[in-house]
PDB file of C-alpha atoms in Angstrom:
ATOM      1  CA  VAL K   1      75.191  89.897 135.196  1.00 87.00           C
ATOM      2  CA  ARG K   2      78.281  87.759 134.384  1.00 91.00           C
ATOM      3  CA  VAL K   3      77.579  87.148 130.736  1.00 95.00           C
ATOM      4  CA  ILE K   4      75.922  89.302 127.732  1.00 96.00           C
ATOM      5  CA  GLY K   5      75.028  87.351 124.712  1.00 96.00           C
ATOM      6  CA  PRO K   6      75.705  88.641 121.156  1.00 96.00           C
ATOM      7  CA  SER K   7      73.431  91.745 119.779  1.00 94.00           C
ATOM      8  CA  ALA K   8      71.544  91.672 123.354  1.00 96.00           C
ATOM      9  CA  PHE K   9      70.834  95.530 122.704  1.00 94.00           C
ATOM     10  CA  SER K  10      71.131  95.681 118.951  1.00 92.00           C
ATOM     11  CA  ASN K  11      68.539  97.931 117.205  1.00 89.00           C
ATOM     12  CA  ARG K  12      67.374  99.631 120.444  1.00 91.00           C
ATOM     13  CA  THR K  13      67.548 103.034 118.744  1.00 88.00           C
ATOM     14  CA  ASN K  14      66.218 104.628 122.060  1.00 91.00           C
ATOM     15  CA  LEU K  15      68.735 103.449 124.354  1.00 93.00           C
ATOM     16  CA  CYS K  16      70.629 106.435 125.911  1.00 92.00           C
ATOM     17  CA  SER K  17      72.625 105.210 128.881  1.00 88.00           C
ATOM     18  CA  VAL K  18      74.445 101.929 129.933  1.00 90.00           C
ATOM     19  CA  ASN K  19      76.937 101.149 132.488  1.00 90.00           C
ATOM     20  CA  ILE K  20      78.491  97.250 131.870  1.00 94.00           C
ATOM     21  CA  PRO K  21      78.395  95.813 135.288  1.00 95.00           C
ATOM     22  CA  GLU K  22      81.327  94.633 137.387  1.00 97.00           C
ATOM     23  CA  GLY K  23      82.061  91.108 136.658  1.00 97.00           C
ATOM     24  CA  VAL K  24      81.187  91.045 132.829  1.00 98.00           C
ATOM     25  CA  LYS K  25      84.422  89.809 131.103  1.00 98.00           C
ATOM     26  CA  ARG K  26      83.530  89.983 127.242  1.00 98.00           C
ATOM     27  CA  LEU K  27      81.683  92.371 125.108  1.00 97.00           C
ATOM     28  CA  PRO K  28      80.036  90.289 122.296  1.00 97.00           C
ATOM     29  CA  GLU K  29      79.430  90.798 118.667  1.00 95.00           C
ATOM     30  CA  GLY K  30      76.908  93.132 117.671  1.00 93.00           C
ATOM     31  CA  LEU K  31      76.216  94.285 121.155  1.00 95.00           C
ATOM     32  CA  PHE K  32      75.189  97.624 120.588  1.00 94.00           C
ATOM     33  CA  ARG K  33      74.680  97.866 116.582  1.00 89.00           C
ATOM     34  CA  ASN K  34      72.511 100.409 115.592  1.00 87.00           C
ATOM     35  CA  CYS K  35      71.975 101.794 119.247  1.00 91.00           C
ATOM     36  CA  VAL K  36      72.160 105.373 117.556  1.00 88.00           C
ATOM     37  CA  SER K  37      71.120 107.404 120.588  1.00 92.00           C
ATOM     38  CA  LEU K  38      73.676 106.046 122.917  1.00 94.00           C
ATOM     39  CA  PRO K  39      76.479 108.520 123.390  1.00 95.00           C
ATOM     40  CA  THR K  40      78.662 106.896 126.230  1.00 95.00           C
ATOM     41  CA  ILE K  41      79.704 103.498 127.080  1.00 95.00           C
ATOM     42  CA  VAL K  42      81.236 102.816 130.733  1.00 96.00           C
ATOM     43  CA  LEU K  43      83.222  99.812 131.014  1.00 97.00           C
ATOM     44  CA  PRO K  44      84.270  97.754 134.315  1.00 97.00           C
ATOM     45  CA  SER K  45      87.709  96.775 135.577  1.00 98.00           C
ATOM     46  CA  SER K  46      86.605  93.183 134.906  1.00 98.00           C
ATOM     47  CA  LEU K  47      86.453  93.377 131.264  1.00 98.00           C
ATOM     48  CA  ARG K  48      89.012  91.393 129.225  1.00 98.00           C
ATOM     49  CA  GLU K  49      87.676  91.023 125.763  1.00 98.00           C
ATOM     50  CA  ILE K  50      85.774  92.993 123.231  1.00 97.00           C
ATOM     51  CA  ALA K  51      84.594  91.854 120.001  1.00 96.00           C
ATOM     52  CA  PRO K  52      85.529  94.074 117.055  1.00 92.00           C
ATOM     53  CA  THR K  53      81.507  94.803 116.359  1.00 93.00           C
ATOM     54  CA  ALA K  54      80.438  95.400 119.878  1.00 95.00           C
ATOM     55  CA  PHE K  55      80.319  99.064 119.841  1.00 93.00           C
ATOM     56  CA  PRO K  56      77.394 101.431 118.210  1.00 85.00           C
ATOM     57  CA  VAL K  57      77.489 101.958 114.451  1.00 76.00           C
ATOM     58  CA  ARG K  58      74.883 103.235 112.361  1.00 62.00           C
ATOM     59  CA  GLU K  59      74.744 100.617 109.535  1.00 58.00           C
ATOM     60  CA  ASP K  60      73.721 102.116 106.068  1.00 51.00           C
ATOM     61  CA  SER K  61      70.540 100.366 105.719  1.00 45.00           C
ATOM     62  CA  VAL K  62      67.113 101.857 104.789  1.00 40.00           C
ATOM     63  CA  ILE K  63      65.902 101.821 108.466  1.00 41.00           C
ATOM     64  CA  PHE K  64      68.898 103.495 109.868  1.00 40.00           C
ATOM     65  CA  ARG K  65      70.304 105.587 107.062  1.00 42.00           C
ATOM     66  CA  ALA K  66      68.438 108.909 108.570  1.00 40.00           C
ATOM     67  CA  SER K  67      69.872 108.361 111.955  1.00 49.00           C
ATOM     68  CA  PRO K  68      73.392 109.180 112.646  1.00 63.00           C
ATOM     69  CA  THR K  69      74.991 107.663 115.820  1.00 81.00           C
ATOM     70  CA  ARG K  70      75.551 109.917 118.901  1.00 91.00           C
ATOM     71  CA  PHE K  71      78.405 107.460 120.180  1.00 93.00           C
ATOM     72  CA  ARG K  72      81.114 109.964 121.404  1.00 94.00           C
ATOM     73  CA  GLU K  73      82.812 108.497 124.377  1.00 95.00           C
ATOM     74  CA  VAL K  74      84.256 105.306 126.023  1.00 96.00           C
ATOM     75  CA  ILE K  75      85.115 105.423 129.782  1.00 96.00           C
ATOM     76  CA  VAL K  76      87.162 102.817 131.458  1.00 97.00           C
ATOM     77  CA  ASP K  77      87.490 101.894 135.006  1.00 97.00           C
ATOM     78  CA  PRO K  78      91.358 102.901 135.756  1.00 97.00           C
ATOM     79  CA  ARG K  79      91.537  99.572 137.875  1.00 98.00           C
ATOM     80  CA  ASN K  80      91.134  97.686 134.303  1.00 98.00           C
ATOM     81  CA  PRO K  81      94.565  95.961 133.548  1.00 98.00           C
ATOM     82  CA  TYR K  82      93.615  95.314 129.935  1.00 98.00           C
ATOM     83  CA  PHE K  83      92.053  98.684 128.443  1.00 98.00           C
ATOM     84  CA  CYS K  84      92.213 102.413 128.980  1.00 98.00           C
ATOM     85  CA  ALA K  85      90.323 105.327 127.684  1.00 98.00           C
ATOM     86  CA  LYS K  86      92.115 108.767 126.392  1.00 97.00           C
ATOM     87  CA  GLY K  87      90.021 111.634 125.246  1.00 94.00           C
ATOM     88  CA  GLY K  88      87.098 109.276 124.978  1.00 96.00           C
ATOM     89  CA  ALA K  89      89.077 106.796 122.602  1.00 98.00           C
ATOM     90  CA  LEU K  90      89.546 103.162 123.640  1.00 98.00           C
ATOM     91  CA  TYR K  91      93.058 101.618 124.017  1.00 98.00           C
ATOM     92  CA  SER K  92      94.820  98.563 125.108  1.00 98.00           C
ATOM     93  CA  LYS K  93      96.290  99.268 128.452  1.00 98.00           C
ATOM     94  CA  ASP K  94      99.897  99.773 127.288  1.00 98.00           C
ATOM     95  CA  MET K  95      98.494 102.056 124.400  1.00 98.00           C
ATOM     96  CA  THR K  96      99.968  99.929 121.428  1.00 98.00           C
ATOM     97  CA  ARG K  97      96.633  99.108 119.902  1.00 98.00           C
ATOM     98  CA  LEU K  98      93.882 101.623 119.203  1.00 98.00           C
ATOM     99  CA  VAL K  99      90.624  99.534 119.847  1.00 98.00           C
ATOM    100  CA  CYS K 100      87.853 102.131 119.232  1.00 97.00           C
ATOM    101  CA  VAL K 101      87.221 105.864 118.321  1.00 97.00           C
ATOM    102  CA  PRO K 102      83.543 106.707 118.527  1.00 95.00           C
ATOM    103  CA  SER K 103      81.644 106.903 115.597  1.00 92.00           C
ATOM    104  CA  ALA K 104      80.550 110.434 116.307  1.00 93.00           C
ATOM    105  CA  TRP K 105      83.932 111.685 117.414  1.00 93.00           C
ATOM    106  CA  GLU K 106      83.451 115.593 116.850  1.00 92.00           C
ATOM    107  CA  GLU K 107      87.185 116.579 115.966  1.00 95.00           C
ATOM    108  CA  ARG K 108      88.131 116.798 112.347  1.00 96.00           C
ATOM    109  CA  THR K 109      91.435 115.634 113.145  1.00 97.00           C
ATOM    110  CA  PHE K 110      92.556 112.471 115.026  1.00 97.00           C
ATOM    111  CA  THR K 111      96.304 111.976 116.196  1.00 97.00           C
ATOM    112  CA  VAL K 112      97.034 108.252 117.081  1.00 98.00           C
ATOM    113  CA  PRO K 113      99.611 108.576 120.113  1.00 97.00           C
ATOM    114  CA  GLU K 114     103.309 107.622 119.465  1.00 97.00           C
ATOM    115  CA  GLY K 115     104.249 104.113 120.207  1.00 97.00           C
ATOM    116  CA  ALA K 116     101.005 102.578 118.924  1.00 98.00           C
ATOM    117  CA  THR K 117     101.560  99.740 116.453  1.00 98.00           C
ATOM    118  CA  GLU K 118      97.967  98.681 115.588  1.00 98.00           C
ATOM    119  CA  ILE K 119      94.620 100.018 114.557  1.00 98.00           C
ATOM    120  CA  ALA K 120      92.352  97.290 115.626  1.00 98.00           C
ATOM    121  CA  PRO K 121      89.477  95.944 113.233  1.00 96.00           C
ATOM    122  CA  TYR K 122      86.422  98.337 113.066  1.00 96.00           C
ATOM    123  CA  ALA K 123      88.160 100.808 115.347  1.00 97.00           C
ATOM    124  CA  PHE K 124      87.170 104.151 112.971  1.00 96.00           C
ATOM    125  CA  SER K 125      84.452 102.378 111.161  1.00 93.00           C
ATOM    126  CA  TYR K 126      81.274 104.522 110.343  1.00 91.00           C
ATOM    127  CA  SER K 127      82.711 107.454 111.826  1.00 92.00           C
ATOM    128  CA  ARG K 128      81.208 110.559 110.344  1.00 89.00           C
ATOM    129  CA  ASN K 129      83.287 113.587 111.200  1.00 94.00           C
ATOM    130  CA  VAL K 130      87.163 112.538 111.029  1.00 96.00           C
ATOM    131  CA  ALA K 131      88.622 113.904 107.963  1.00 97.00           C
ATOM    132  CA  GLU K 132      92.269 113.326 108.618  1.00 97.00           C
ATOM    133  CA  VAL K 133      94.093 110.563 110.697  1.00 97.00           C
ATOM    134  CA  VAL K 134      97.618 111.110 111.783  1.00 97.00           C
ATOM    135  CA  LEU K 135      99.319 108.071 112.164  1.00 97.00           C
ATOM    136  CA  PRO K 136     102.942 107.783 113.852  1.00 97.00           C
ATOM    137  CA  ASP K 137     105.673 105.856 112.210  1.00 96.00           C
ATOM    138  CA  SER K 138     105.152 103.075 114.678  1.00 97.00           C
ATOM    139  CA  VAL K 139     101.748 101.905 113.281  1.00 97.00           C
ATOM    140  CA  THR K 140     102.383  99.021 111.129  1.00 97.00           C
ATOM    141  CA  THR K 141      99.028  97.099 111.066  1.00 97.00           C
ATOM    142  CA  ILE K 142      95.485  98.152 110.002  1.00 97.00           C
ATOM    143  CA  GLY K 143      92.911  95.659 110.828  1.00 97.00           C
ATOM    144  CA  ASP K 144      89.800  94.389 109.050  1.00 96.00           C
ATOM    145  CA  HIS K 145      87.117  97.138 108.298  1.00 96.00           C
ATOM    146  CA  ALA K 146      89.472  99.501 110.488  1.00 97.00           C
ATOM    147  CA  PHE K 147      88.375 102.680 108.603  1.00 97.00           C
ATOM    148  CA  PHE K 148      85.230 101.373 106.765  1.00 95.00           C
ATOM    149  CA  CYS K 149      82.573 103.676 105.625  1.00 93.00           C
ATOM    150  CA  CYS K 150      84.458 106.672 107.233  1.00 94.00           C
ATOM    151  CA  GLU K 151      82.234 109.066 105.038  1.00 90.00           C
ATOM    152  CA  SER K 152      84.539 112.274 105.927  1.00 95.00           C
ATOM    153  CA  LEU K 153      87.927 110.603 105.756  1.00 97.00           C
ATOM    154  CA  GLU K 154      90.202 112.519 102.923  1.00 96.00           C
ATOM    155  CA  THR K 155      93.765 112.315 104.330  1.00 91.00           C
ATOM    156  CA  VAL K 156      96.107 109.556 106.108  1.00 95.00           C
ATOM    157  CA  ASP K 157      99.614 108.837 105.566  1.00 93.00           C
ATOM    158  CA  LEU K 158      99.959 105.123 105.005  1.00 96.00           C
ATOM    159  CA  ARG K 159     103.742 104.993 104.008  1.00 93.00           C
ATOM    160  CA  HIS K 160     104.657 103.066 107.138  1.00 95.00           C
ATOM    161  CA  VAL K 161     102.073 100.477 107.265  1.00 96.00           C
ATOM    162  CA  ARG K 162     103.005  96.918 106.327  1.00 95.00           C
ATOM    163  CA  ARG K 163      99.680  94.795 106.813  1.00 95.00           C
ATOM    164  CA  PHE K 164      96.252  95.836 105.934  1.00 96.00           C
ATOM    165  CA  GLY K 165      93.117  93.872 106.827  1.00 95.00           C
ATOM    166  CA  ASP K 166      90.291  92.989 104.538  1.00 96.00           C
ATOM    167  CA  SER K 167      88.127  96.330 103.570  1.00 96.00           C
ATOM    168  CA  ALA K 168      90.280  98.373 105.771  1.00 97.00           C
ATOM    169  CA  PHE K 169      89.375 101.438 103.799  1.00 97.00           C
ATOM    170  CA  GLY K 170      86.226 100.192 102.059  1.00 96.00           C
ATOM    171  CA  GLN K 171      83.558 102.831 101.077  1.00 95.00           C
ATOM    172  CA  CYS K 172      85.785 105.971 102.337  1.00 96.00           C
ATOM    173  CA  ARG K 173      84.253 107.812  99.540  1.00 93.00           C
ATOM    174  CA  ASN K 174      85.937 111.019 100.050  1.00 97.00           C
ATOM    175  CA  LEU K 175      89.524 109.421 100.342  1.00 97.00           C
ATOM    176  CA  ARG K 176      91.310 110.985  97.434  1.00 95.00           C
ATOM    177  CA  ARG K 177      95.108 109.980  97.785  1.00 94.00           C
ATOM    178  CA  ILE K 178      97.342 107.007  99.106  1.00 95.00           C
ATOM    179  CA  HIS K 179     100.761 106.063  99.228  1.00 94.00           C
ATOM    180  CA  LEU K 180     101.550 102.675  99.959  1.00 93.00           C
ATOM    181  CA  ARG K 181     104.802 100.803 100.775  1.00 92.00           C
ATOM    182  CA  CYS K 182     103.671  97.338 101.924  1.00 91.00           C
ATOM    183  CA  ALA K 183     104.450  93.718 100.572  1.00 84.00           C
ATOM    184  CA  PHE K 184     100.838  92.912  99.990  1.00 80.00           C
ATOM    185  CA  THR K 185      97.306  94.153 100.641  1.00 87.00           C
ATOM    186  CA  GLY K 186      94.490  92.779 102.084  1.00 90.00           C
ATOM    187  CA  ARG K 187      91.226  91.993  99.877  1.00 95.00           C
ATOM    188  CA  ARG K 188      88.938  95.018  98.955  1.00 97.00           C
ATOM    189  CA  THR K 189      91.200  97.348 100.979  1.00 97.00           C
ATOM    190  CA  PHE K 190      90.109 100.301  98.862  1.00 97.00           C
ATOM    191  CA  SER K 191      87.116  99.059  97.401  1.00 97.00           C
ATOM    192  CA  ASP K 192      84.264 101.564  96.484  1.00 96.00           C
ATOM    193  CA  CYS K 193      86.362 104.533  97.378  1.00 97.00           C
ATOM    194  CA  LYS K 194      84.741 106.909  94.809  1.00 96.00           C
ATOM    195  CA  ARG K 195      86.979 109.892  94.727  1.00 96.00           C
ATOM    196  CA  LEU K 196      90.359 108.089  94.997  1.00 97.00           C
ATOM    197  CA  SER K 197      92.386 109.335  92.131  1.00 95.00           C
ATOM    198  CA  ASP K 198      96.039 109.792  93.392  1.00 93.00           C
ATOM    199  CA  VAL K 199      97.546 106.100  94.109  1.00 94.00           C
ATOM    200  CA  VAL K 200     101.244 105.754  94.602  1.00 92.00           C
ATOM    201  CA  ILE K 201     102.422 102.140  95.166  1.00 93.00           C
ATOM    202  CA  GLU K 202     106.069 101.110  96.128  1.00 92.00           C
ATOM    203  CA  ARG K 203     107.473  97.598  97.215  1.00 90.00           C
ATOM    204  CA  THR K 204     104.416  95.729  96.800  1.00 93.00           C
ATOM    205  CA  THR K 205     104.467  92.232  95.339  1.00 93.00           C
ATOM    206  CA  ARG K 206     100.891  91.263  95.225  1.00 94.00           C
ATOM    207  CA  ILE K 207      97.782  93.245  94.863  1.00 95.00           C
ATOM    208  CA  ASP K 208      94.954  91.240  96.407  1.00 95.00           C
ATOM    209  CA  ASP K 209      91.318  90.564  95.461  1.00 96.00           C
ATOM    210  CA  SER K 210      89.148  93.680  94.644  1.00 97.00           C
ATOM    211  CA  VAL K 211      91.595  96.286  96.265  1.00 97.00           C
ATOM    212  CA  PHE K 212      90.530  98.891  94.094  1.00 97.00           C
ATOM    213  CA  ARG K 213      87.167  97.619  92.626  1.00 97.00           C
ATOM    214  CA  PHE K 214      84.519 100.512  92.092  1.00 97.00           C
ATOM    215  CA  CYS K 215      87.134 103.234  92.205  1.00 97.00           C
ATOM    216  CA  PRO K 216      85.669 105.450  89.223  1.00 97.00           C
ATOM    217  CA  GLY K 217      88.150 108.247  90.318  1.00 97.00           C
ATOM    218  CA  LEU K 218      91.383 106.198  89.034  1.00 96.00           C
ATOM    219  CA  GLN K 219      92.275 107.118  85.726  1.00 94.00           C
ATOM    220  CA  SER K 220      95.792 106.054  85.511  1.00 92.00           C
ATOM    221  CA  ILE K 221      98.231 104.010  87.869  1.00 92.00           C
ATOM    222  CA  ARG K 222     101.854 103.273  87.872  1.00 90.00           C
ATOM    223  CA  LEU K 223     102.661  99.730  89.522  1.00 92.00           C
ATOM    224  CA  PRO K 224     105.988  98.983  90.892  1.00 93.00           C
ATOM    225  CA  ASP K 225     108.629  96.720  89.413  1.00 92.00           C
ATOM    226  CA  THR K 226     108.498  94.469  92.526  1.00 93.00           C
ATOM    227  CA  LEU K 227     104.798  93.698  91.698  1.00 93.00           C
ATOM    228  CA  GLU K 228     104.292  90.081  90.744  1.00 94.00           C
ATOM    229  CA  GLU K 229     100.647  89.577  90.934  1.00 95.00           C
ATOM    230  CA  ILE K 230      97.455  91.459  90.328  1.00 96.00           C
ATOM    231  CA  GLY K 231      94.555  89.631  92.079  1.00 96.00           C
ATOM    232  CA  PRO K 232      90.994  88.896  90.944  1.00 97.00           C
ATOM    233  CA  SER K 233      88.926  91.829  90.199  1.00 97.00           C
ATOM    234  CA  ALA K 234      91.645  94.129  91.547  1.00 97.00           C
ATOM    235  CA  PHE K 235      90.631  97.085  89.480  1.00 97.00           C
ATOM    236  CA  ARG K 236      87.243  95.850  88.233  1.00 97.00           C
ATOM    237  CA  GLU K 237      84.674  98.618  87.528  1.00 96.00           C
ATOM    238  CA  CYS K 238      87.383 101.284  87.850  1.00 97.00           C
ATOM    239  CA  VAL K 239      85.486 102.709  84.591  1.00 96.00           C
ATOM    240  CA  ASN K 240      87.505 105.828  83.913  1.00 97.00           C
ATOM    241  CA  LEU K 241      91.084 103.829  84.392  1.00 95.00           C
ATOM    242  CA  ARG K 242      92.817 104.714  81.010  1.00 94.00           C
ATOM    243  CA  GLU K 243      96.496 103.794  81.540  1.00 92.00           C
ATOM    244  CA  VAL K 244      98.272 101.153  83.475  1.00 92.00           C
ATOM    245  CA  GLN K 245     102.200 101.234  83.896  1.00 89.00           C
ATOM    246  CA  THR K 246     103.863  98.319  84.713  1.00 86.00           C
ATOM    247  CA  ARG K 247     106.526  95.590  84.087  1.00 84.00           C
ATOM    248  CA  GLY K 248     107.488  92.384  85.853  1.00 82.00           C
ATOM    249  CA  VAL K 249     103.844  91.242  86.764  1.00 92.00           C
ATOM    250  CA  ARG K 250     103.886  87.499  86.236  1.00 91.00           C
ATOM    251  CA  HIS K 251     100.200  86.756  87.263  1.00 94.00           C
ATOM    252  CA  ILE K 252      97.103  88.834  86.307  1.00 95.00           C
ATOM    253  CA  ARG K 253      94.071  87.072  87.543  1.00 96.00           C
ATOM    254  CA  ASP K 254      90.308  86.618  86.524  1.00 97.00           C
ATOM    255  CA  HIS K 255      88.694  90.139  85.815  1.00 96.00           C
ATOM    256  CA  ALA K 256      91.504  91.877  87.396  1.00 96.00           C
ATOM    257  CA  PHE K 257      90.494  94.813  85.092  1.00 94.00           C
TER     258      PHE K 257
END
């Protein structure tokens, strides 16, 4: 086997063991989607590229809602020049990029190693146990959907992050407080964070589309003097938002509130 197609094993809910054979260079999109019984994936030395959605996740659909994933560990052939594993999590070989934390990671706290600069797209998505993520000051980029639907996540220090991907923390429904110092946010960054109630924003110049949409826990927010634009639907459906303190904003887009 040299090539594996997209979604090749998706929805195989009884699949419980797999070794990617030597010679495979890429894991495609949706490869193990909803493979809820798969605890470990072993990666060969030949692997060069991994699609962000390759690993097992339990999508929140009617069919799979009652079947939490058992995905706990990634193992990498030590001869692989592109990737390595530490404690079951997957990193780039130089440890600067955190690629994947298995969605059934058992510890409540995950500490990203010093020197890491990026949390890759979908790295923590659908995690069910992680309540706290400790980021070193070196992490400046968080990719699309990196923490999407992390149902237990309550605490993460984001003060040193400069770039957020789309839906980076979407549907983190136990996330309660955030502190931002980025120039601008991605779209839907914190949308549908039901318990988010304490938001501090500094230095930001633009709040993008739907960033805080469907956040009923927000009651008041003070926006920084640096803010120039509030994007479409940025605070839409924040039904308990009563007070917005701001000055200097030049553009408030459609349905912002």
